[in-house]
Amino acid sequence: MTHIPPPAEELRLLDAELWQLDARRAQLLARRAWLVASLQSVRPVPPALPTAAPRPEASAPRVQNVLLLLGGMLLTVAAIAFTLVSWGHLGIAGRALVLGTVTLAVLAAPVPLLRRGLRSTAESVAGLGLALTVLDAYALHEAALPGTDGTGYAAVAAAVLAALWTAYGRGLGALRLPVPAGLVAAQLPLVLWAVAAGPDPYGVATAMLVTAGLDTVLAFGVAAGAVRVTVTAGAYGLGGWGVLTAGWLSWTATGPSAAARAVALLAFAAVIALVAAARLPERAVATGTAVAGGLLLVAAGGGPLRVLLSAGWAVPVHLAFGVALLAAVRAHRLAEPVRQGLFRASAAVQALALLWAVPLVAVTLAGPLGWAARPWSGGTVDARAAVTVHTPWPPYAGQALLVLVAVAGVLAVLAVRHETWRPRARTGALLLTWAACLALPAVLELPYATGLLLVGGVTVASAFLPTPWLALATSLHFAFLSLATQSATLTVLSALTVLGATASRRPRLTPVAAPAALGYATALACATGAAADWQPSHTALLVLCVPVVAALAAGRLGASPATLPVEAAGTAAAVLALGLAVTDPPMLATVLAACGVIAAGTAARPERHRAGYPAAVLFLLATWVRLAAWEVTTPEAYALPVAVPALLVGAWRRHRDPLTASWTAYGPGLAAALLPSLTAAWSDPEWTRPLLLGAAALLVTLLGARHRLRAPLVLGGSVLVLDALHELAPYLVQAADALPRWVPPALAGVLLLAVGATYERRIRDVRHVREVLGRMS
């Protein structure tokens, strides 16, 4: 427990503490004053800038290694020069003495250097010694064995040097260069022996693959380091060259024996790759190696059969072996990276096979487009001729069709067994089956009618699949394919229209099926008119049925997502009808009026009230075209159909909103009614039009004054004045000719004087008029 002293004792303790603090503060203040005085008496000296010591650009070990490397290279060059240039000046004894002494001395030098801790120097000297052994082998061949085969001697020398360098490195232990150098030399003996044995590419490929297999075994038997890197590089390098050689031999094999030898090489390479993939620790590297092994197995399996069968069966045969890899994927005894690699190898083979079959699908789908340039000119054709109207038929079509079916079957099985891949596999199987069904009639060269029936069945089936765009693509192919003959075109377009209308009853298909049905109905109307030898303008009336149906259907759909596509299809049909009737003005006027009626009916829907504007424009254009067809040149006939509805709309707007300005309500209608007539009146020699125009302008002016509206007053008054000037113009011209030349300047002067004299009153009058007009609406 805390001890609390009595109040008197606690007060005494606090006073003692305060006294000690005051004494310490006085001491510190005195010291501070002395320091300030001493600093003021000494002149400050600016501190010197610190100088940074120069930083070395290379570390000492790096400098050491560069020097040792350069020294070893120079000594190696000197030894080569001595061997090549000065060798012949020495006798046999001198040669042996020099070679033996120098080589042994250099190879022995790393021992004392390692004892003194000079490891880098020992590495450099050891490298020089290894280079000298190569020169010794060369010198031995030139001096003692000049008649032997150079390639065979090189193989033996490489084997001996590989053994000596490896033993030398193992003996010294601390050096890192000799053992990897020995392994590099060990890559050469088998290949050189195969080359020395004769020009047999199979032997060379075998030597490469055997060396790569030994490197693979050694790579898994040593720890990570320079040795493992060396043998791994050798395995990949020689293995790659061996595989390329074996693949080339398999591709160029002309008989079963040659193909079997190439297959053995490929199978051996595949075994090496798969065994290595099973033991590799890195998952990505193991999977990639397994992919290579799987592809090698496929190449090995398809090689002999490719030789025995015709050229068109090469891809299906390799595809069969690629599919067979999937059976190995299900073997649970294999490591997971190996199974993944085999699966991907199978997928790659199937993808390449599909790529080979693409020309068949492309010709099948794009070929019928050529009938659009020359419809109903097919005559008696079969299914193949119907799709090759402007494209050549690809070779090996039957085998390509088999590839499509096989891969579709694989994807279907994959969709059943693997839940992860089910959506993508199902879509792929569906697409490939669809492509195979469309290509089947052309591949089998079925009769044209039979091919159409088969494609029609595919179209009907695809209309009820979960992919609407596939049904649309099939129907387009069906429609273009039917253009070969007239009867086929009419039948197919009718069937497609009915099919689209039926499929549009399903809400999921309506946004695609409904506009497709309208489009095919439009095409059917055009085809019917062409079959009946109608003029295009008369066919336009039949095409107009499609916009009517589209407008009615859009009204029933309401806010459905299919409303806008249906209206777009109807609008496109209406534009086509206008294009068909453009060469016949009376019929064009009728079509424009009918389109106006359709637009006006659409505007009756609350959400489409803006369609009233194009309806008014269509009615106006119909009126103008009709007047032009009647050869009416009176401008009032064109202006009044615009002016009267505009004035009525303006009056209705003023009735609903009395604050609407007269320029907004009546300005466009009055301008459309008066200005064209005024333009015509100035060039009209008769008096009827100016008189009627003046009367109309006077009436408009009086109405504007009566109701105090600015637009009628200004427009009517302006037109009235201009019309009066037009009528007085001849008399003014005659008066001007009768007056002397000095009269106009005199009148102008008098006018200026009068205006100047009454300037203030005129300004007041103008202000009064402006106020009056301002009070008008």
CSV table of N, CA, C and O in Angstrom, one decimal, residues 504-556:
chain,number,residue,atom,x,y,z
A,504,SER,N,-40.7,-16.6,-82.6
A,504,SER,CA,-40.9,-15.4,-81.9
A,504,SER,C,-41.9,-15.4,-80.8
A,504,SER,O,-41.9,-14.5,-80.0
A,505,ARG,N,-42.7,-16.5,-80.7
A,505,ARG,CA,-43.6,-16.7,-79.6
A,505,ARG,C,-42.9,-17.0,-78.3
A,505,ARG,O,-43.5,-16.8,-77.3
A,506,ARG,N,-41.7,-17.5,-78.4
A,506,ARG,CA,-40.9,-17.8,-77.2
A,506,ARG,C,-40.2,-16.5,-76.8
A,506,ARG,O,-39.5,-15.9,-77.6
A,507,PRO,N,-40.5,-16.0,-75.6
A,507,PRO,CA,-39.9,-14.7,-75.2
A,507,PRO,C,-38.4,-14.6,-75.3
A,507,PRO,O,-37.8,-13.5,-75.6
A,508,ARG,N,-37.7,-15.7,-75.1
A,508,ARG,CA,-36.2,-15.7,-75.2
A,508,ARG,C,-35.8,-15.5,-76.6
A,508,ARG,O,-34.7,-14.9,-76.8
A,509,LEU,N,-36.5,-15.9,-77.6
A,509,LEU,CA,-36.1,-15.8,-79.0
A,509,LEU,C,-36.7,-14.6,-79.7
A,509,LEU,O,-36.3,-14.3,-80.8
A,510,THR,N,-37.7,-13.9,-79.1
A,510,THR,CA,-38.4,-12.9,-79.7
A,510,THR,C,-37.5,-11.8,-80.3
A,510,THR,O,-37.6,-11.3,-81.4
A,511,PRO,N,-36.5,-11.3,-79.5
A,511,PRO,CA,-35.6,-10.2,-80.0
A,511,PRO,C,-34.9,-10.5,-81.3
A,511,PRO,O,-34.5,-9.6,-82.0
A,512,VAL,N,-34.7,-11.8,-81.5
A,512,VAL,CA,-34.0,-12.2,-82.8
A,512,VAL,C,-34.9,-12.8,-83.8
A,512,VAL,O,-34.8,-12.4,-85.0
A,513,ALA,N,-35.9,-13.6,-83.4
A,513,ALA,CA,-36.8,-14.2,-84.3
A,513,ALA,C,-37.7,-13.3,-85.0
A,513,ALA,O,-38.0,-13.4,-86.2
A,514,ALA,N,-38.3,-12.3,-84.2
A,514,ALA,CA,-39.3,-11.4,-84.8
A,514,ALA,C,-38.7,-10.5,-85.9
A,514,ALA,O,-39.3,-10.5,-87.0
A,515,PRO,N,-37.6,-9.8,-85.7
A,515,PRO,CA,-37.0,-9.1,-86.8
A,515,PRO,C,-36.5,-9.9,-87.9
A,515,PRO,O,-36.6,-9.5,-89.1
A,516,ALA,N,-36.1,-11.2,-87.6
A,516,ALA,CA,-35.7,-12.0,-88.7
A,516,ALA,C,-36.9,-12.4,-89.6
A,516,ALA,O,-36.8,-12.5,-90.8
A,517,ALA,N,-38.0,-12.7,-88.9
A,517,ALA,CA,-39.2,-13.0,-89.7
A,517,ALA,C,-39.6,-11.8,-90.6
A,517,ALA,O,-40.0,-12.0,-91.7
A,518,LEU,N,-39.6,-10.6,-90.1
A,518,LEU,CA,-39.9,-9.5,-90.9
A,518,LEU,C,-38.9,-9.3,-92.0
A,518,LEU,O,-39.3,-8.9,-93.1
A,519,GLY,N,-37.6,-9.5,-91.8
A,519,GLY,CA,-36.7,-9.4,-92.8
A,519,GLY,C,-36.9,-10.5,-93.9
A,519,GLY,O,-36.8,-10.1,-95.2
A,520,TYR,N,-37.2,-11.7,-93.6
A,520,TYR,CA,-37.5,-12.7,-94.6
A,520,TYR,C,-38.8,-12.4,-95.3
A,520,TYR,O,-38.9,-12.7,-96.5
A,521,ALA,N,-39.8,-11.9,-94.6
A,521,ALA,CA,-41.0,-11.5,-95.2
A,521,ALA,C,-40.7,-10.4,-96.3
A,521,ALA,O,-41.3,-10.4,-97.4
A,522,THR,N,-39.9,-9.4,-96.0
A,522,THR,CA,-39.5,-8.4,-97.0
A,522,THR,C,-38.8,-9.0,-98.2
A,522,THR,O,-39.2,-8.7,-99.3
A,523,ALA,N,-37.9,-10.0,-97.9
A,523,ALA,CA,-37.3,-10.6,-99.1
A,523,ALA,C,-38.3,-11.4,-99.9
A,523,ALA,O,-38.2,-11.5,-101.1
A,524,LEU,N,-39.2,-12.1,-99.2
A,524,LEU,CA,-40.3,-12.8,-99.9
A,524,LEU,C,-41.1,-11.9,-100.8
A,524,LEU,O,-41.5,-12.3,-101.9
A,525,ALA,N,-41.5,-10.7,-100.3
A,525,ALA,CA,-42.2,-9.8,-101.0
A,525,ALA,C,-41.5,-9.4,-102.3
A,525,ALA,O,-42.1,-9.3,-103.4
A,526,CYS,N,-40.2,-9.1,-102.2
A,526,CYS,CA,-39.4,-8.7,-103.3
A,526,CYS,C,-39.3,-9.9,-104.3
A,526,CYS,O,-39.4,-9.7,-105.5
A,527,ALA,N,-39.1,-11.1,-103.8
A,527,ALA,CA,-39.0,-12.3,-104.7
A,527,ALA,C,-40.3,-12.5,-105.4
A,527,ALA,O,-40.3,-12.9,-106.6
A,528,THR,N,-41.4,-12.3,-104.7
A,528,THR,CA,-42.7,-12.6,-105.3
A,528,THR,C,-43.0,-11.6,-106.4
A,528,THR,O,-43.5,-11.9,-107.5
A,529,GLY,N,-42.6,-10.3,-106.2
A,529,GLY,CA,-42.8,-9.3,-107.3
A,529,GLY,C,-41.9,-9.6,-108.5
A,529,GLY,O,-42.3,-9.5,-109.6
A,530,ALA,N,-40.6,-10.1,-108.2
A,530,ALA,CA,-39.7,-10.4,-109.3
A,530,ALA,C,-40.3,-11.6,-110.0
A,530,ALA,O,-40.2,-11.7,-111.3
A,531,ALA,N,-40.8,-12.6,-109.3
A,531,ALA,CA,-41.3,-13.8,-110.0
A,531,ALA,C,-42.6,-13.5,-110.8
A,531,ALA,O,-42.8,-14.1,-111.9
A,532,ALA,N,-43.4,-12.5,-110.4
A,532,ALA,CA,-44.6,-12.1,-111.2
A,532,ALA,C,-44.2,-11.1,-112.2
A,532,ALA,O,-45.2,-10.6,-112.9
A,533,ASP,N,-43.0,-10.7,-112.4
A,533,ASP,CA,-42.6,-9.7,-113.4
A,533,ASP,C,-43.2,-8.4,-113.2
A,533,ASP,O,-43.6,-7.6,-114.1
A,534,TRP,N,-43.4,-8.0,-111.9
A,534,TRP,CA,-43.9,-6.7,-111.6
A,534,TRP,C,-42.8,-5.6,-111.7
A,534,TRP,O,-41.6,-5.9,-111.6
A,535,GLN,N,-43.2,-4.4,-111.9
A,535,GLN,CA,-42.3,-3.3,-111.8
A,535,GLN,C,-41.9,-3.1,-110.4
A,535,GLN,O,-42.6,-3.4,-109.4
A,536,PRO,N,-40.7,-2.6,-110.2
A,536,PRO,CA,-40.2,-2.4,-108.8
A,536,PRO,C,-41.2,-1.5,-108.0
A,536,PRO,O,-41.4,-1.7,-106.8
A,537,SER,N,-41.8,-0.5,-108.7
A,537,SER,CA,-42.7,0.4,-107.9
A,537,SER,C,-43.9,-0.3,-107.4
A,537,SER,O,-44.5,0.0,-106.4
A,538,HIS,N,-44.4,-1.3,-108.2
A,538,HIS,CA,-45.5,-2.1,-107.8
A,538,HIS,C,-45.1,-3.1,-106.7
A,538,HIS,O,-45.9,-3.4,-105.8
A,539,THR,N,-43.9,-3.6,-106.7
A,539,THR,CA,-43.5,-4.5,-105.7
A,539,THR,C,-43.4,-3.7,-104.4
A,539,THR,O,-43.5,-4.3,-103.3
A,540,ALA,N,-43.1,-2.4,-104.4
A,540,ALA,CA,-43.0,-1.6,-103.2
A,540,ALA,C,-44.3,-1.6,-102.4
A,540,ALA,O,-44.3,-1.6,-101.2
A,541,LEU,N,-45.5,-1.7,-103.1
A,541,LEU,CA,-46.7,-1.8,-102.3
A,541,LEU,C,-46.8,-3.1,-101.5
A,541,LEU,O,-47.4,-3.1,-100.4
A,542,LEU,N,-46.3,-4.2,-102.1
A,542,LEU,CA,-46.3,-5.5,-101.4
A,542,LEU,C,-45.3,-5.4,-100.2
A,542,LEU,O,-45.6,-6.0,-99.2
A,543,VAL,N,-44.2,-4.7,-100.4
A,543,VAL,CA,-43.2,-4.6,-99.3
A,543,VAL,C,-43.8,-3.8,-98.2
A,543,VAL,O,-43.4,-4.0,-97.0
A,544,LEU,N,-44.7,-2.9,-98.5
A,544,LEU,CA,-45.3,-2.0,-97.4
A,544,LEU,C,-46.1,-2.8,-96.4
A,544,LEU,O,-46.3,-2.3,-95.3
A,545,CYS,N,-46.4,-4.0,-96.8
A,545,CYS,CA,-47.1,-4.9,-95.8
A,545,CYS,C,-46.3,-5.2,-94.6
A,545,CYS,O,-46.8,-5.3,-93.4
A,546,VAL,N,-45.0,-5.2,-94.8
A,546,VAL,CA,-44.1,-5.6,-93.7
A,546,VAL,C,-44.0,-4.4,-92.6
A,546,VAL,O,-44.1,-4.7,-91.4
A,547,PRO,N,-43.9,-3.2,-93.0
A,547,PRO,CA,-43.9,-2.1,-92.0
A,547,PRO,C,-45.3,-2.1,-91.2
A,547,PRO,O,-45.3,-1.8,-90.0
A,548,VAL,N,-46.3,-2.4,-91.9
A,548,VAL,CA,-47.6,-2.4,-91.2
A,548,VAL,C,-47.7,-3.5,-90.2
A,548,VAL,O,-48.0,-3.2,-89.0
A,549,VAL,N,-47.2,-4.7,-90.5
A,549,VAL,CA,-47.1,-5.8,-89.5
A,549,VAL,C,-46.2,-5.4,-88.4
A,549,VAL,O,-46.5,-5.7,-87.2
A,550,ALA,N,-45.1,-4.8,-88.7
A,550,ALA,CA,-44.1,-4.4,-87.7
A,550,ALA,C,-44.7,-3.4,-86.7
A,550,ALA,O,-44.5,-3.5,-85.5
A,551,ALA,N,-45.4,-2.4,-87.3
A,551,ALA,CA,-46.0,-1.4,-86.4
A,551,ALA,C,-47.1,-2.0,-85.5
A,551,ALA,O,-47.1,-1.7,-84.3
A,552,LEU,N,-47.9,-3.0,-86.0
A,552,LEU,CA,-48.9,-3.6,-85.2
A,552,LEU,C,-48.2,-4.5,-84.1
A,552,LEU,O,-48.6,-4.5,-82.9
A,553,ALA,N,-47.1,-5.2,-84.5
A,553,ALA,CA,-46.5,-6.1,-83.6
A,553,ALA,C,-45.8,-5.3,-82.5
A,553,ALA,O,-45.8,-5.7,-81.3
A,554,ALA,N,-45.1,-4.1,-82.9
A,554,ALA,CA,-44.5,-3.3,-81.9
A,554,ALA,C,-45.5,-2.8,-80.9
A,554,ALA,O,-45.2,-2.6,-79.7
A,555,GLY,N,-46.7,-2.4,-81.3
A,555,GLY,CA,-47.7,-2.0,-80.4
A,555,GLY,C,-48.1,-3.0,-79.4
A,555,GLY,O,-48.4,-2.7,-78.2
A,556,ARG,N,-48.1,-4.3,-79.8
A,556,ARG,CA,-48.5,-5.4,-78.9
A,556,ARG,C,-47.3,-5.7,-77.9
A,556,ARG,O,-47.6,-6.1,-76.8
